[in-house]
Amino acid sequence: MKRILITGALGQIGSELTVKLRNIYGSDHVVATDIRKNDSEAANSGPFEIVDVTDGKAMLETAKKYNADTIIHMAALLSATAEANPVFAWNLNMGGLMNALEVARELNSQFFTPSSIGAFGPSTPKANTPQDTIHRPTTMYGVNKVAGELLSDYYYHKFGVDTRGLRFPGLISYVTPPGGGTTDYAVEIYYEAIKNKRYTSYINKGTYMDMMYMPDALDAIVDLMEADASKLKHRNSFNVTAMSFEPEQIAAEIRKHIPSFEMSYDVDPVRQGIADSWPDSIDASAAKEEWGFKAEYDLEKMTVDMLEKLSVKI
Ligand code: AKB
């Protein structure tokens, strides 16, 4: 049975991933770490330690204390926050990743860290973006993600660390809101639809981005980590996606359930610029072929679930 250490365990993905992994591998087998504790299920349903990922020594000691054979490194700044604080983003995103990879090397642990559609840039083919293609991102986040993919590959080839990763699209969930991403509008819109029946989008109409519902993202992490290593031709990182839409389409889907829902626009040039530099849709066929990736939720099914769950929650 795996013994897993997660960094950024109270973040958007980590908070749900921690609970899911505890359900699969047992509560005592998953130590959640983050820079601070809160009252969430992830923080309180099993072992929890305060760890700042820029402190490699503390991360290593914690991993040793729990005999971790798997490191899942989630702690990072998202695209818009990274763009506002590029030096801090480099130090946290790259320093944290380097420390986590070093822990994995020292303990011979399996390793996962997420990449993103942010690893692509304006010169990448925009439609059905291939697995192997041009990476010249124009954001600090994108630079971090490409460097992170290369570094993870390096640790695999040089030191034999079993590194694996996914290029996530925007992730949508009703549990923990994202913070500081470009795709966050696709989460906020559901909260506002329930609360106020209206939403002002900072992303312009006609802007397509890939998205995925959180349950599919969590399954993808578990499936990739359980995948037979001999079948993996790629490792860091696999394109994965479930849908691609623009703001008008998500608004139209919400209107099927809340007919009076109104959408307006107040475009944020920074986040719009980031979105414009990313693909419209990516091709996940390598993930499907090499380890059987599949997504259960499309825009229609996700909207039904989001509205149902959020109307109980807020
Ligand atoms: C962001 O918008 O920064 C993230 C991502 C797509 O990596 N959600």
Coordinates of C-alpha atoms and ligand atoms in Angstrom, one line a residue:
M1 CA 0.0 0.0 0.0
K2 CA 1.3 3.4 -1.0
R3 CA 2.5 5.9 1.7
I4 CA 1.9 9.3 0.2
L5 CA 3.0 12.9 1.2
I6 CA 1.0 15.7 -0.5
T7 CA 2.2 19.3 -0.6
G8 CA -0.3 22.1 -1.1
A9 CA -2.9 19.7 0.4
L10 CA -5.4 22.4 1.3
G11 CA -5.4 24.0 -2.2
Q12 CA -7.9 23.7 -4.9
I13 CA -6.9 20.2 -6.1
G14 CA -5.1 19.0 -2.9
S15 CA -8.1 19.4 -0.6
E16 CA -10.1 16.9 -2.7
L17 CA -7.2 14.7 -3.7
T18 CA -6.2 14.2 -0.1
V19 CA -9.6 12.9 0.8
K20 CA -9.8 10.7 -2.2
L21 CA -6.4 9.2 -1.6
R22 CA -7.3 8.5 2.0
N23 CA -10.4 6.7 0.9
I24 CA -8.3 4.5 -1.4
Y25 CA -5.1 3.9 0.5
G26 CA -6.2 4.5 4.1
S27 CA -6.1 7.7 6.2
D28 CA -2.8 6.9 7.9
H29 CA -1.2 6.3 4.5
V30 CA -1.6 9.9 3.3
V31 CA 0.1 12.8 5.1
A32 CA -1.3 16.2 4.1
T33 CA 1.0 19.2 4.3
D34 CA 0.5 22.9 3.7
I35 CA 1.8 26.2 4.8
R36 CA -1.1 26.6 7.2
K37 CA -3.9 24.5 8.7
N38 CA -7.6 25.1 8.3
D39 CA -10.8 23.3 9.4
S40 CA -11.3 21.3 6.1
E41 CA -11.7 17.6 5.8
A42 CA -8.3 17.3 4.2
A43 CA -6.6 18.9 7.2
N44 CA -8.5 16.9 9.8
S45 CA -9.2 13.4 8.4
G46 CA -5.6 12.1 8.8
P47 CA -2.1 13.1 9.5
F48 CA -1.3 16.8 8.8
E49 CA 2.0 18.7 9.0
I50 CA 2.8 22.4 8.4
V51 CA 5.5 22.4 5.6
D52 CA 6.7 25.4 3.6
V53 CA 7.8 23.9 0.3
T54 CA 10.7 26.3 0.0
D55 CA 12.2 24.6 3.1
G56 CA 13.6 21.4 1.6
K57 CA 15.0 20.1 4.9
A58 CA 11.5 20.3 6.6
M59 CA 9.9 18.5 3.6
L60 CA 12.5 15.8 3.7
E61 CA 12.2 15.3 7.5
T62 CA 8.4 15.1 7.2
A63 CA 8.6 12.6 4.3
K64 CA 11.1 10.5 6.3
K65 CA 8.9 10.6 9.4
Y66 CA 6.0 9.1 7.4
N67 CA 8.1 6.8 5.3
A68 CA 6.7 8.3 2.1
D69 CA 7.1 6.3 -1.0
T70 CA 5.1 8.7 -3.1
I71 CA 5.4 12.5 -3.3
I72 CA 2.5 14.4 -4.8
H73 CA 3.7 18.0 -5.2
M74 CA 0.7 20.4 -5.6
A75 CA 1.9 23.6 -4.0
A76 CA 2.3 26.4 -6.6
L77 CA 1.0 29.8 -7.6
L78 CA -1.5 29.9 -10.5
S79 CA -1.1 31.9 -13.7
A80 CA -2.6 35.3 -12.8
T81 CA -0.9 35.5 -9.4
A82 CA 2.4 34.4 -10.9
E83 CA 2.1 37.1 -13.5
A84 CA 1.6 39.7 -10.8
N85 CA 4.6 38.4 -8.7
P86 CA 7.0 36.8 -11.2
V87 CA 10.1 36.6 -8.9
F88 CA 8.1 35.2 -6.0
A89 CA 6.5 32.7 -8.5
W90 CA 9.8 31.5 -9.8
N91 CA 11.1 31.0 -6.3
L92 CA 8.0 29.2 -5.0
N93 CA 7.1 27.2 -8.1
M94 CA 10.6 26.2 -9.1
G95 CA 12.2 26.1 -5.6
G96 CA 9.3 24.1 -4.2
L97 CA 9.5 21.7 -7.2
M98 CA 13.2 21.2 -6.9
N99 CA 12.9 20.5 -3.2
A100 CA 10.1 18.0 -3.8
L101 CA 12.1 16.2 -6.5
E102 CA 15.1 16.0 -4.3
V103 CA 13.0 14.4 -1.5
A104 CA 11.7 11.9 -4.1
R105 CA 15.3 11.2 -5.3
E106 CA 16.6 10.7 -1.7
L107 CA 13.8 8.4 -0.7
N108 CA 13.4 6.7 -4.1
S109 CA 9.7 7.8 -4.1
Q110 CA 7.3 7.9 -6.9
F111 CA 6.5 11.5 -7.9
F112 CA 3.6 13.5 -9.3
T113 CA 3.3 17.2 -10.1
P114 CA 0.8 18.9 -12.3
S115 CA 1.7 20.9 -15.4
S116 CA -0.9 22.9 -17.3
I117 CA -2.2 24.2 -20.6
G118 CA -0.2 27.2 -19.5
A119 CA 2.9 25.3 -20.7
F120 CA 1.9 26.2 -24.2
G121 CA 2.2 29.7 -25.8
P122 CA 1.1 31.8 -28.7
S123 CA 3.2 30.0 -31.3
T124 CA 1.8 26.6 -30.2
P125 CA -0.9 25.2 -32.7
K126 CA -4.1 26.5 -31.1
A127 CA -6.6 23.7 -32.1
N128 CA -6.3 20.1 -31.0
T129 CA -2.8 21.0 -29.6
P130 CA -0.7 17.9 -29.9
Q131 CA 1.1 16.1 -27.0
D132 CA 4.5 16.9 -28.5
T133 CA 4.7 20.4 -29.9
I134 CA 6.1 24.0 -29.6
H135 CA 6.5 25.3 -26.0
R136 CA 7.3 29.0 -26.0
P137 CA 5.0 30.3 -23.2
T138 CA 4.9 34.1 -22.6
T139 CA 3.8 33.9 -18.9
M140 CA 6.0 33.3 -15.8
Y141 CA 3.6 30.4 -14.9
G142 CA 4.1 28.9 -18.3
V143 CA 7.9 29.2 -18.0
N144 CA 7.6 27.5 -14.6
K145 CA 5.5 24.7 -16.1
V146 CA 7.8 24.0 -19.0
A147 CA 10.8 24.1 -16.8
G148 CA 9.0 21.8 -14.3
E149 CA 8.2 19.3 -17.0
L150 CA 11.8 19.2 -18.2
L151 CA 13.1 19.0 -14.6
S152 CA 10.8 16.1 -13.9
D153 CA 12.0 14.3 -17.0
Y154 CA 15.6 15.0 -16.0
Y155 CA 15.0 13.4 -12.6
Y156 CA 13.6 10.3 -14.4
H157 CA 16.4 10.0 -16.9
K158 CA 19.3 11.0 -14.6
F159 CA 18.3 9.5 -11.2
G160 CA 15.6 7.0 -12.1
V161 CA 12.9 8.8 -10.1
D162 CA 9.4 7.6 -11.3
T163 CA 8.1 11.1 -12.2
R164 CA 4.7 11.5 -13.8
G165 CA 2.6 14.5 -14.6
L166 CA -0.5 15.9 -16.3
R167 CA -1.1 19.1 -18.2
F168 CA -4.3 20.2 -16.6
P169 CA -6.8 22.5 -18.2
G170 CA -9.0 24.8 -16.0
L171 CA -10.4 22.7 -13.2
I172 CA -13.9 23.2 -12.0
S173 CA -15.2 22.2 -8.6
Y174 CA -17.8 23.1 -6.0
V175 CA -15.5 22.2 -3.0
T176 CA -12.5 24.5 -2.8
P177 CA -12.4 27.6 -5.0
P178 CA -9.3 28.2 -7.1
G179 CA -7.3 31.3 -6.4
G180 CA -5.4 33.4 -8.9
G181 CA -5.9 31.4 -12.1
T182 CA -7.0 32.5 -15.6
T183 CA -9.7 29.9 -15.9
D184 CA -11.3 30.7 -12.5
Y185 CA -14.2 32.5 -14.2
A186 CA -15.6 29.1 -15.1
V187 CA -15.9 28.3 -11.3
E188 CA -17.1 31.8 -10.2
I189 CA -19.9 31.8 -12.8
Y190 CA -21.6 29.0 -11.0
Y191 CA -21.4 30.6 -7.5
E192 CA -22.7 33.9 -8.9
A193 CA -25.5 32.1 -10.9
I194 CA -26.8 30.6 -7.7
K195 CA -26.3 33.7 -5.5
N196 CA -27.2 36.6 -7.8
K197 CA -28.4 35.1 -11.1
R198 CA -25.8 37.2 -12.9
Y199 CA -22.1 37.2 -13.6
T200 CA -19.6 39.7 -15.1
S201 CA -16.9 37.8 -16.9
Y202 CA -13.3 39.0 -17.0
I203 CA -12.7 36.7 -20.0
N204 CA -14.2 37.9 -23.2
K205 CA -16.8 36.1 -25.3
G206 CA -15.3 33.9 -28.0
T207 CA -12.3 32.9 -25.8
Y208 CA -12.1 29.1 -25.8
M209 CA -10.1 27.2 -23.2
D210 CA -10.0 23.6 -22.1
M211 CA -11.7 22.6 -18.9
M212 CA -12.3 19.5 -16.7
Y213 CA -14.5 18.7 -13.8
M214 CA -12.6 17.9 -10.6
P215 CA -13.8 14.3 -10.2
D216 CA -12.2 13.5 -13.6
A217 CA -9.0 15.3 -12.7
L218 CA -8.7 13.3 -9.5
D219 CA -9.3 10.0 -11.3
A220 CA -6.7 11.0 -13.8
I221 CA -4.1 11.5 -11.1
V222 CA -4.9 8.1 -9.5
D223 CA -5.0 6.3 -12.8
L224 CA -1.7 7.8 -14.0
M225 CA 0.1 7.0 -10.7
E226 CA -1.2 3.4 -10.9
A227 CA -0.4 3.0 -14.6
D228 CA 2.0 0.3 -15.7
A229 CA 5.4 2.2 -16.2
S230 CA 6.4 0.0 -19.1
K231 CA 3.4 1.5 -21.1
L232 CA 4.4 5.1 -20.6
K233 CA 6.2 6.6 -23.5
H234 CA 5.6 10.1 -22.1
R235 CA 5.8 11.1 -18.5
N236 CA 6.0 14.8 -18.0
S237 CA 3.4 15.7 -18.8
F238 CA 0.3 14.3 -20.5
N239 CA -2.3 16.5 -22.2
V240 CA -5.7 15.8 -20.5
T241 CA -9.0 17.6 -21.2
A242 CA -12.7 16.9 -21.0
M243 CA -14.3 19.9 -22.8
S244 CA -13.5 23.2 -24.4
F245 CA -15.9 26.2 -24.3
E246 CA -16.1 29.9 -24.4
P247 CA -18.1 32.1 -21.8
E248 CA -21.3 32.3 -23.9
Q249 CA -21.5 28.5 -23.9
I250 CA -21.3 28.0 -20.2
A251 CA -23.8 30.9 -19.7
A252 CA -26.2 29.2 -22.1
E253 CA -25.8 25.9 -20.2
I254 CA -26.6 27.6 -16.9
R255 CA -29.7 29.3 -18.5
K256 CA -31.2 25.8 -19.1
H257 CA -31.5 25.6 -15.3
I258 CA -31.7 29.3 -14.3
P259 CA -33.5 31.0 -17.3
S260 CA -33.1 34.5 -15.8
F261 CA -29.3 34.2 -15.6
E262 CA -27.6 37.3 -17.1
M263 CA -24.0 37.5 -18.3
S264 CA -22.0 40.7 -18.9
Y265 CA -18.4 41.4 -19.6
D266 CA -15.7 43.5 -18.0
V267 CA -12.5 42.1 -19.6
D268 CA -9.3 42.0 -17.5
P269 CA -6.5 42.6 -20.0
V270 CA -4.0 40.6 -18.0
R271 CA -6.0 37.4 -17.7
Q272 CA -7.4 37.9 -21.2
G273 CA -3.9 38.1 -22.5
I274 CA -2.9 34.9 -20.7
A275 CA -6.0 33.1 -22.1
D276 CA -5.3 34.3 -25.6
S277 CA -1.8 32.8 -25.4
W278 CA -3.2 29.4 -24.5
P279 CA -4.7 26.7 -26.8
D280 CA -8.4 26.6 -27.7
S281 CA -8.4 22.9 -27.3
I282 CA -5.8 20.2 -26.7
D283 CA -5.5 16.6 -27.9
A284 CA -5.4 14.0 -25.1
S285 CA -4.9 10.9 -27.3
A286 CA -1.4 10.1 -25.8
A287 CA -3.0 9.9 -22.3
K288 CA -5.8 7.7 -23.7
E289 CA -3.4 5.4 -25.5
E290 CA -0.7 5.0 -22.8
W291 CA -2.8 4.7 -19.6
G292 CA -6.5 4.7 -20.6
F293 CA -7.4 8.3 -19.7
K294 CA -11.1 9.1 -19.9
A295 CA -13.4 11.9 -18.7
E296 CA -16.9 11.3 -17.5
Y297 CA -18.2 14.8 -17.4
D298 CA -19.0 17.1 -20.4
L299 CA -20.3 20.7 -20.0
E300 CA -23.9 19.6 -19.7
K301 CA -23.3 16.9 -17.0
M302 CA -20.9 19.1 -15.1
T303 CA -23.4 22.0 -15.0
V304 CA -26.1 19.9 -13.6
D305 CA -23.8 18.6 -10.8
M306 CA -22.3 22.0 -10.0
L307 CA -25.6 23.8 -9.7
E308 CA -27.1 20.9 -7.7
K309 CA -24.1 20.8 -5.2
L310 CA -23.7 24.5 -4.9
S311 CA -27.4 25.2 -4.2
V312 CA -27.1 23.0 -1.1
K313 CA -23.7 24.5 -0.1
I314 CA -24.4 28.3 -0.5
Ligands
AKB1 C1 -4.8 28.7 -14.2 O1 -5.8 29.3 -14.8 O2 -3.8 29.3 -13.9 C2 -4.9 27.2 -14.0 C3 -4.3 26.5 -15.1 C4 -5.1 26.3 -16.4 O3 -3.2 26.0 -15.0 N1 -6.3 26.9 -13.8

